[in-house]
Coordinates of C-alpha atoms and ligand atoms in Angstrom, one line a residue:
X844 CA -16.5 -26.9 -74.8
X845 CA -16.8 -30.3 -76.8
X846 CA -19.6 -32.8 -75.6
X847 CA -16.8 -35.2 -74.4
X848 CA -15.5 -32.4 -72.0
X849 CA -18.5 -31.4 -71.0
X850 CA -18.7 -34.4 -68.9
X851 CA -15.7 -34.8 -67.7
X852 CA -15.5 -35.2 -63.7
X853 CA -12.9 -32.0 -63.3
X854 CA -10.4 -32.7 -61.0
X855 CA -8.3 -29.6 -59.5
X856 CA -4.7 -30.5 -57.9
X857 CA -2.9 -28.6 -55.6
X858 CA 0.3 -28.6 -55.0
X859 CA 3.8 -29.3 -57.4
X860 CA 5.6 -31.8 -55.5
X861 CA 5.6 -35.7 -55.1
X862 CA 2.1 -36.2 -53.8
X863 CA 0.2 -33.8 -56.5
X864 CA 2.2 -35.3 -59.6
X865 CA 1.9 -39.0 -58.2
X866 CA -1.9 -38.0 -58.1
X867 CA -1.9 -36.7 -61.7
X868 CA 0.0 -39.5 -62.7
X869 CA -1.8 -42.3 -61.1
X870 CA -5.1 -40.3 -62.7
X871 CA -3.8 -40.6 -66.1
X872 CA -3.5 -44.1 -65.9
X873 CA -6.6 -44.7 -63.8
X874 CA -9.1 -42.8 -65.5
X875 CA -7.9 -40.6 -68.7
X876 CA -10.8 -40.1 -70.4
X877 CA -13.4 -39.6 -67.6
X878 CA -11.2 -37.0 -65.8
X879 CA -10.0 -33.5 -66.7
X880 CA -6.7 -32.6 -63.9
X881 CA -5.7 -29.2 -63.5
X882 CA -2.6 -29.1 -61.5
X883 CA -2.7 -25.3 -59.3
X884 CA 1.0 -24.9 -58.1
X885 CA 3.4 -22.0 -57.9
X886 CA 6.7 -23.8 -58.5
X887 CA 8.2 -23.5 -61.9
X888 CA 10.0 -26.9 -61.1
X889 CA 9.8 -30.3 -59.3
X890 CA 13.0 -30.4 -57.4
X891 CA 13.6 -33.4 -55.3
X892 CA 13.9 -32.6 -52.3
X893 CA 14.5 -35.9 -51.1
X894 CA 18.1 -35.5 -52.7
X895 CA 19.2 -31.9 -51.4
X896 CA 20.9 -33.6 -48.4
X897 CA 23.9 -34.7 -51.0
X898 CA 24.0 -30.6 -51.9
X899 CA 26.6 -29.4 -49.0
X900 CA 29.3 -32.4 -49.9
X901 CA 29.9 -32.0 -53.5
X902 CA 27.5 -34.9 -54.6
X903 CA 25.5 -34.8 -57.3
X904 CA 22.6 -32.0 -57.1
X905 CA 19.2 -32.8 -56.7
X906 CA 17.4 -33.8 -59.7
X907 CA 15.0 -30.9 -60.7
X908 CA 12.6 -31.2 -63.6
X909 CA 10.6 -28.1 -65.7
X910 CA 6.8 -28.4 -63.4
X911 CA 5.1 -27.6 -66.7
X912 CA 6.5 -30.6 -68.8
X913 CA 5.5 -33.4 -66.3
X914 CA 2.2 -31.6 -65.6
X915 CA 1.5 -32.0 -69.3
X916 CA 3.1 -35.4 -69.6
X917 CA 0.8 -36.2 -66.9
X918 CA -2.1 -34.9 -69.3
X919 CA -3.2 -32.3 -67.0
X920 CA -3.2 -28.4 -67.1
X921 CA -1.4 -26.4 -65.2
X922 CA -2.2 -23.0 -64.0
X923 CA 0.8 -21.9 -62.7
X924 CA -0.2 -20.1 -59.1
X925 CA -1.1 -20.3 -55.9
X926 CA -4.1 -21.5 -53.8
X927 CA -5.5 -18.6 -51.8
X928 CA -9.2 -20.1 -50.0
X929 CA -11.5 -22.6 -51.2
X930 CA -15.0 -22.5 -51.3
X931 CA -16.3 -26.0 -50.6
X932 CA -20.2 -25.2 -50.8
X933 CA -19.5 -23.9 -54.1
X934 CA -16.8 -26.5 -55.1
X935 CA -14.6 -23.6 -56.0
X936 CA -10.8 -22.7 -55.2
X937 CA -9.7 -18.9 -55.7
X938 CA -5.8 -18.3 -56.4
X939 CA -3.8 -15.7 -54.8
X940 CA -4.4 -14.1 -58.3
X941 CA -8.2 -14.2 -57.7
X942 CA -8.9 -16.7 -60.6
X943 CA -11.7 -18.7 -59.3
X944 CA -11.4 -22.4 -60.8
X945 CA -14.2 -25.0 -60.2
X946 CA -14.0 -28.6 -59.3
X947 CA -15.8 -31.9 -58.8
X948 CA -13.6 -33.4 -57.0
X949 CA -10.5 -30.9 -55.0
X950 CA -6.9 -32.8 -54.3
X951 CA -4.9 -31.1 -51.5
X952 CA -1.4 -31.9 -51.9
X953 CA 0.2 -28.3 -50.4
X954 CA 3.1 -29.9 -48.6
X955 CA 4.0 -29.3 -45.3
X956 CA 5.9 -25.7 -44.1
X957 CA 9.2 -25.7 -42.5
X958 CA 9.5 -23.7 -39.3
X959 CA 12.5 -22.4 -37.5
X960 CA 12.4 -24.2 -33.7
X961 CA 15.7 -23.6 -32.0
X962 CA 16.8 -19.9 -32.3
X963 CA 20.3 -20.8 -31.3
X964 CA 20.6 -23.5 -34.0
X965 CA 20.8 -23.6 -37.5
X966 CA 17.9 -24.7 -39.8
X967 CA 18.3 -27.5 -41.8
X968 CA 16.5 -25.6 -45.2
X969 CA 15.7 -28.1 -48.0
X970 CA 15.8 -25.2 -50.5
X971 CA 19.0 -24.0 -49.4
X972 CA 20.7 -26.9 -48.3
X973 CA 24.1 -25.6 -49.7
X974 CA 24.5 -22.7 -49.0
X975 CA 23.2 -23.1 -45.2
X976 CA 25.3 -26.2 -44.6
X977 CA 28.5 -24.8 -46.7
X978 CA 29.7 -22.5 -44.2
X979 CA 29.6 -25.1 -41.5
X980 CA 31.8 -27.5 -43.4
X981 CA 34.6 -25.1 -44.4
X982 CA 34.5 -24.3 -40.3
X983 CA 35.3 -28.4 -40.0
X984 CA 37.8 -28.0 -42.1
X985 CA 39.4 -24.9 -40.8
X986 CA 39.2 -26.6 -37.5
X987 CA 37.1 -24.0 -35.6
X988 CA 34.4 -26.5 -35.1
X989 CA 35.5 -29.6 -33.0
X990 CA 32.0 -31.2 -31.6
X991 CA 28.7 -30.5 -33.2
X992 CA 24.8 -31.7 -32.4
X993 CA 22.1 -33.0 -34.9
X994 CA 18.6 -32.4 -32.7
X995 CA 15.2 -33.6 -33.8
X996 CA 12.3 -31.6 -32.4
X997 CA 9.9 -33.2 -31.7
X998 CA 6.5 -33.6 -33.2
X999 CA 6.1 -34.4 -37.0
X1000 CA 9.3 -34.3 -39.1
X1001 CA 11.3 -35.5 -41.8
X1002 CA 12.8 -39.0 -40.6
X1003 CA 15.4 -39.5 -42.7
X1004 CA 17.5 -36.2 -43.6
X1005 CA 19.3 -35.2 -40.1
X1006 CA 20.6 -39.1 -40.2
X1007 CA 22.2 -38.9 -43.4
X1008 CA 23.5 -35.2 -42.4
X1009 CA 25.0 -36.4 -39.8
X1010 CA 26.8 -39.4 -40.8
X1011 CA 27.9 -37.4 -44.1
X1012 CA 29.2 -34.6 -42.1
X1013 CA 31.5 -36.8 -39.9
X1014 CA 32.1 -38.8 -43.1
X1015 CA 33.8 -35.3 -44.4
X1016 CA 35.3 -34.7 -41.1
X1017 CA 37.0 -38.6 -41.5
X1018 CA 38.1 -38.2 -44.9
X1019 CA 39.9 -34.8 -44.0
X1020 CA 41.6 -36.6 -40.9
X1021 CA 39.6 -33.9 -39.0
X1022 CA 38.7 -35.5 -35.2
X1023 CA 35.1 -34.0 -35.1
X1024 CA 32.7 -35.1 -32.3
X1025 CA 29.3 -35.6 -33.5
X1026 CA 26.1 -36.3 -31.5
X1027 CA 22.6 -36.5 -33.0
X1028 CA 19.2 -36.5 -30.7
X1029 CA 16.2 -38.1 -31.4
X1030 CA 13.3 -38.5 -29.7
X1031 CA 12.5 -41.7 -31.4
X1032 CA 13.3 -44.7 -29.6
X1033 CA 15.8 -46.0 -32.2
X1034 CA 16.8 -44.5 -35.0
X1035 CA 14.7 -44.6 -37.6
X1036 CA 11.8 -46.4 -36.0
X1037 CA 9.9 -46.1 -39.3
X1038 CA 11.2 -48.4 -41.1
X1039 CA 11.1 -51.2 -38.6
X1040 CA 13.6 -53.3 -36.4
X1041 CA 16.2 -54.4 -38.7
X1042 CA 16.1 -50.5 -40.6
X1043 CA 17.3 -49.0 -37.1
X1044 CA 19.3 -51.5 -36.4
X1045 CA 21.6 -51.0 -39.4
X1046 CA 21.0 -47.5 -39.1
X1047 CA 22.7 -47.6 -35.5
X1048 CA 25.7 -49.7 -36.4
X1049 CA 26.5 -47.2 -39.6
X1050 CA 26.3 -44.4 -37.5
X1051 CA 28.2 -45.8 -34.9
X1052 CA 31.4 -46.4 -37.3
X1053 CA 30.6 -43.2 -38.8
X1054 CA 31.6 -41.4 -35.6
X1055 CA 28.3 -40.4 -35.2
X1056 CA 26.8 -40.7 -31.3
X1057 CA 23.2 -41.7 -30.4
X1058 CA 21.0 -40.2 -28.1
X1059 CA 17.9 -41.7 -28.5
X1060 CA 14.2 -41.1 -26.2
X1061 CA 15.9 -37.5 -25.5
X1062 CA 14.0 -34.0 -26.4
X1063 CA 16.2 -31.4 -26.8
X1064 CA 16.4 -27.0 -26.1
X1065 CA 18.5 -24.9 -26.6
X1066 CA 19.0 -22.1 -24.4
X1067 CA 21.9 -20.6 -25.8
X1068 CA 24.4 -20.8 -29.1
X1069 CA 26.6 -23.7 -28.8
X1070 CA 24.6 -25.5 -25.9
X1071 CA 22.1 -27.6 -25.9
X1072 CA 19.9 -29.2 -22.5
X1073 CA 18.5 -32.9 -22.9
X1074 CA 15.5 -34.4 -21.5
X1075 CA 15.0 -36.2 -19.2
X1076 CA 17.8 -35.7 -17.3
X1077 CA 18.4 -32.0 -17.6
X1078 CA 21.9 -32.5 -18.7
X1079 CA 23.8 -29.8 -20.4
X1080 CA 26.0 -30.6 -23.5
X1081 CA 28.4 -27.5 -24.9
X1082 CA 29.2 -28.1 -28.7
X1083 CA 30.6 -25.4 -31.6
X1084 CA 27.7 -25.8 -33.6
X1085 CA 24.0 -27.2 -33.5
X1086 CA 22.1 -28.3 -36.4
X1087 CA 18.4 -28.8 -36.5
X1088 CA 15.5 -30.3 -38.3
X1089 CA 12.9 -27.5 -38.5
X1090 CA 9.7 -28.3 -37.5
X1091 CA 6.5 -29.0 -39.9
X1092 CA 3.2 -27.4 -39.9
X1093 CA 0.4 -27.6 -42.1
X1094 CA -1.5 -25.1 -44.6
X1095 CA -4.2 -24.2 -42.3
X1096 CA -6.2 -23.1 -45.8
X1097 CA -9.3 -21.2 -45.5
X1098 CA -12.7 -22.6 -46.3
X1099 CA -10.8 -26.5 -45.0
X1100 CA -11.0 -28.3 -42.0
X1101 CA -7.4 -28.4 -40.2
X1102 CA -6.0 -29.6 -36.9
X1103 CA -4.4 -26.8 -34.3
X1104 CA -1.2 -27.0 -36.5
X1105 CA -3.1 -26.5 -39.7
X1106 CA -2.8 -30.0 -40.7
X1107 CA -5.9 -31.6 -43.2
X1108 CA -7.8 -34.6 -41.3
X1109 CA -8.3 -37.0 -43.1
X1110 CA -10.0 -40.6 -43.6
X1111 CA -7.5 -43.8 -45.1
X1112 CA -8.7 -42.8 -48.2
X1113 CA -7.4 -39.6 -48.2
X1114 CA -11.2 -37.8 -47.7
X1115 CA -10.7 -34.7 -45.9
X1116 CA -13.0 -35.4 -42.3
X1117 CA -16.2 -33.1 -42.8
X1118 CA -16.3 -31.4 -46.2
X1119 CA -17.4 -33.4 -49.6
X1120 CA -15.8 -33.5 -52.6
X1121 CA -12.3 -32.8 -51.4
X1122 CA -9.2 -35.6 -50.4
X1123 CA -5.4 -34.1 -49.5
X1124 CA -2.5 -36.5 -49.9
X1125 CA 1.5 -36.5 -48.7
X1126 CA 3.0 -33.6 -45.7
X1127 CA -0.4 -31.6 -45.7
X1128 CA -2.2 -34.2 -44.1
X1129 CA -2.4 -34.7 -40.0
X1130 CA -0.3 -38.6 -40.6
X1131 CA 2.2 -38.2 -38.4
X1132 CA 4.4 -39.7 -40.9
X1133 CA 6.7 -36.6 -43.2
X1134 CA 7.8 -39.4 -46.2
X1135 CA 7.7 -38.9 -49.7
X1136 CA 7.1 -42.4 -50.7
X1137 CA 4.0 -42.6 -47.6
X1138 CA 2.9 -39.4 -49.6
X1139 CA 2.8 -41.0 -52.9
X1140 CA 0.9 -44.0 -51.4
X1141 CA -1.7 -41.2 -50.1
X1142 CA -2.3 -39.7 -53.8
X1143 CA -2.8 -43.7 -54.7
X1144 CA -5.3 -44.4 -52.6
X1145 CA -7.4 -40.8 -53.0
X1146 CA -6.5 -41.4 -57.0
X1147 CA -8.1 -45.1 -56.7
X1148 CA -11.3 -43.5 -54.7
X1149 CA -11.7 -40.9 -57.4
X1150 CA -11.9 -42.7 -60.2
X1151 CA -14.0 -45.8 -58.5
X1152 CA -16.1 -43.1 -57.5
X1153 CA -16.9 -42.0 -61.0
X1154 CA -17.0 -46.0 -62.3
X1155 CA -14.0 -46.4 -63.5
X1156 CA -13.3 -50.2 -62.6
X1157 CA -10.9 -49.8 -60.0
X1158 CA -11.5 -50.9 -57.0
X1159 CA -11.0 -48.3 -54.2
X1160 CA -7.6 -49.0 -51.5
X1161 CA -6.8 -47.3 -48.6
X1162 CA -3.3 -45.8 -48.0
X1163 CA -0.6 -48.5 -47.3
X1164 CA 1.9 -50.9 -48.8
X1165 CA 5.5 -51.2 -47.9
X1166 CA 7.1 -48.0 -47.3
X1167 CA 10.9 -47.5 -48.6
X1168 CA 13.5 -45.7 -47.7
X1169 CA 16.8 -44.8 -49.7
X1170 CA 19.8 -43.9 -47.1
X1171 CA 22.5 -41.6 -49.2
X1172 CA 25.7 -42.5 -47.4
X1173 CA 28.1 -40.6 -49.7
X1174 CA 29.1 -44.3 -50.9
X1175 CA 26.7 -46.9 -51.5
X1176 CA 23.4 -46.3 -50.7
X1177 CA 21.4 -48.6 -47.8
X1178 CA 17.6 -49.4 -49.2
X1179 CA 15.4 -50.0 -46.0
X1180 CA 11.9 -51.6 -46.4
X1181 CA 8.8 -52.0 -44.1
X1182 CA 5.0 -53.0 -44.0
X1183 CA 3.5 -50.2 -41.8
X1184 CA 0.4 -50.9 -39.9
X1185 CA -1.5 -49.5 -37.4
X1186 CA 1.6 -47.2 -36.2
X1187 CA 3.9 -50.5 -36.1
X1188 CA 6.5 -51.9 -38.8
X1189 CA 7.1 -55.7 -39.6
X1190 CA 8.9 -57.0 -42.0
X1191 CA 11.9 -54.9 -41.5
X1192 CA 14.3 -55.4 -44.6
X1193 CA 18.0 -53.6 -45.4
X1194 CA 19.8 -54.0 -48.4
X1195 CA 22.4 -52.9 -50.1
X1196 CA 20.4 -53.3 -53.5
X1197 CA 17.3 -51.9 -54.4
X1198 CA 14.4 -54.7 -53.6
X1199 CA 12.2 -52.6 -56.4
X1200 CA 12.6 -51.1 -59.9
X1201 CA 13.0 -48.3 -60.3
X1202 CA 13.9 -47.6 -57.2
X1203 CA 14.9 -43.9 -56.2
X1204 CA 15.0 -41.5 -53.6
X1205 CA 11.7 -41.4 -52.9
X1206 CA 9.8 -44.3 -53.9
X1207 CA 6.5 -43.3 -55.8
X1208 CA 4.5 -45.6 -57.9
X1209 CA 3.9 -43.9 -61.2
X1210 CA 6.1 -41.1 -60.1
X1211 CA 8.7 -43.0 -59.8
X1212 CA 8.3 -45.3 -63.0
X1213 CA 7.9 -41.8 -64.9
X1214 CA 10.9 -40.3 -64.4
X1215 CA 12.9 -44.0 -64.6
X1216 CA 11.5 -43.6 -68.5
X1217 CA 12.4 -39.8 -68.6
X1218 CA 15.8 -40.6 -67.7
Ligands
LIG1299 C1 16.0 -32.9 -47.0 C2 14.9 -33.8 -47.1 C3 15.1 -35.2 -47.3 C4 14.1 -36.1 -47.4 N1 14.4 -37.4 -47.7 C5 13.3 -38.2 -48.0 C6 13.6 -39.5 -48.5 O1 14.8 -40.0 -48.6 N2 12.6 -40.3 -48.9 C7 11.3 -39.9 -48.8 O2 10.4 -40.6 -49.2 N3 11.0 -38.6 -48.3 C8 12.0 -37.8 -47.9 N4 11.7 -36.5 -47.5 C9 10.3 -36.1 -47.3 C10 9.7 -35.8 -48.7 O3 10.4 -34.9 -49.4 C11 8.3 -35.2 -48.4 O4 7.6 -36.1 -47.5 C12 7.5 -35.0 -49.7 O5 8.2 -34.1 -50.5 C13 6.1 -34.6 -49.4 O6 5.4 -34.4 -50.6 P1 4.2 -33.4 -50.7 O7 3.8 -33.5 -52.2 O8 3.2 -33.6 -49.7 O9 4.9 -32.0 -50.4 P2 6.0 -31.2 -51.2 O10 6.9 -32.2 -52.0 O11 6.6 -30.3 -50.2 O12 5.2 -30.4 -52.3 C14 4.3 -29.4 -51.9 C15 4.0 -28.6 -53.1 O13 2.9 -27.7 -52.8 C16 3.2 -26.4 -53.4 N5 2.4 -25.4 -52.7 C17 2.7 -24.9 -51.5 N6 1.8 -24.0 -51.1 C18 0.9 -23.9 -52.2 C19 -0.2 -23.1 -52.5 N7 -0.7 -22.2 -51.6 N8 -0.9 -23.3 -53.6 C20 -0.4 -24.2 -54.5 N9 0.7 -25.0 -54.3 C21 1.3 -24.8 -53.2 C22 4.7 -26.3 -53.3 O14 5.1 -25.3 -54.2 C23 5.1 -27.7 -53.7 O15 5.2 -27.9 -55.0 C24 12.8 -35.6 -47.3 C25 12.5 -34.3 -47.1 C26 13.6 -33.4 -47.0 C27 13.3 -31.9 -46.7

């Protein structure tokens, strides 16, 4: 080991999607001599997932990019497997290979995991987008589905996916002169409450000259195939097929502090509550809010704290900033924009332009600017 490395602050990364890379990233530029990065993720690419909604309609794939050549881009090192436990007394993570890597400071960025909630309904999958939404489009076309349900469950999701599902599958339906009657439920208030008044209110008018009906404040079961029960209200709505946003919980890793539904606590700076030396940025984390662009704000802030913290001169932020949404329509995009604080939005903006470069899918600040120069 060279002097120079020697005292390097190593910093271990876990995780291969937007909030680990944005964290690398951010690193490079924040501190590249005083940090060493080790990125620990199982993926052999970074797929965005952010675009698999476009999969099922014959729109462009989702962009997808070798892990290992943005993880050395980034500067870092990337041991290619998974996190099994970590150690924090020892300031040690152990793979599911049994390699035990040390750290000084330990970046938590395992995403969130999918889980199935209606039995009855089918899973929106954003590794299999395709082939699970396929088969219910050629059934649109063949005409043996007339009526179908988007359902949010309720508790942390994805906000924007089951929107533009919907409104792209009665967009197919329309193009195909097909009369298909399409309902999505949210338990949000309006639609998209995220990204403030003016987001939700464009979001309802699209959807309502997209064929697509609203039911908004409404939890939904499903007791059976084809029919679903709202709340309040108890009514009971029969359709030929029901589409559903899984639901999100968190790692739960051993030797970490987590919430009931294994989600990592954590401060505004991305500390995890209770344990030293270790920070956890994007889905992992308890934030209610599921967005990769609130994710990439996460690995900012915990990216600005480590390197203040080892006197770089940065000065040390807390998560926030506007948060931006990009709404695939199958047409022109809509760009939504909104300051988010303290659970509210203001400053509610829609556009049919971007109101940043680069603007993409999922708005990341070095992430983002990264791949604009790789393209
Ligand atoms: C269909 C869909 C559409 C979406 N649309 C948008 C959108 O338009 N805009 C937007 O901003 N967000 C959108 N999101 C949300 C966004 O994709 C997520 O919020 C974001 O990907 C979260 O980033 P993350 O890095 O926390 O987790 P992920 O991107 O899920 O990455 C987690 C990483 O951790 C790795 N990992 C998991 N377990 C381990 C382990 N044990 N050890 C090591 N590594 C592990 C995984 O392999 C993966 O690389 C969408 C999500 C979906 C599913």
């Amino acid at each position: 080991m060279t002097p120079q490395r020697a005292v390097q602050h190593q910093v271990v990364i876990v995780g291969g999607g937007v909030a680990a890379l944005e964290t690398a990233l951010a690193l490079q530029r924040l501190s590249p001599e005083r940090t060493a990065r080790t990125i620990v993720a199982p993926n052999a690419d970074y797929v965005v997932q952010a675009q698999t909604v476009r999969e099922p309609f014959a729109l462009p794939a989702a962009d997808r990019y070798p892990l290992a050549s943005i993880v050395g881009d980034a500067g870092a090192t990337l041991v290619a497997e998974a996190l099994a436990r970590v150690d924090a007394a020892a300031r040690t993570i152990t793979t599911t290979e049994g390699a035990v890597i040390p750290y000084d400071s330990l970046v938590l960025a395992l995403g969130a995991s999918p889980r199935t909630r209606y039995e009855h309904a089918v899973t929106v999958a954003p590794h299999a987008m395709a082939p699970t939404l396929r088969g219910v489009l050629d059934d649109i076309d063949a005409g043996t589905i007339r009526s179908i349900a988007f359902l949010t469950p309720t508790g942390p999701s994805w906000p924007l996916p089951l929107y533009e599902l919907a409104y792209l599958t009665a967009r197919h339906a329309r193009e195909r002169g097909i009369r298909l009657a399409t309902t999505l439920v949210t338990p949000e208030d309006v639609p998209l409450s995220l990204f403030g008044s003016a987001a939700s209110r464009a979001i309802e008018r699209l959807l309502l000259d997209g064929g697509v009906d609203v039911v908004a404040s409404s939890e939904a079961e499903v007791p059976n195939p084809g029919e679903f029960v709202l709340s309040p209200g108890e009514r009971r709505v029969h359709v030929d097929r029901i589409i559903a946003l899984p639901e999100l919980l968190g790692p739960a890793i051993p030797g970490t502090p987590h919430d009931a539904h294994g989600f990592l606590p954590v401060d505004p700076h991305g500390r995890v509550i209770g344990v030293e030396g270790i920070y956890a940025a994007g889905d992992a984390t308890s934030y209610r809010i599921k967005h990769g662009g609130f994710s990439a704000q996460q690995a900012d802030a915990v990216a600005s704290l480590i390197a203040s913290t080892i006197g770089e001169d940065v000065e040390a932020h807390p998560v926030g900033g506007d948060l931006r949404g990009m709404f695939i329509t199958g047409g022109a995009p809509l760009f939504f924009s909104a300051r988010f604080e303290g659970g509210h939005a203001y400053d509610s903006t829609v556009t049919p332009e971007p109101t940043v470069e680069p603007e993409r899918k999922i708005s990341a600040r070095y992430l983002s600017e990264y791949l604009a120069a790789r393209a």
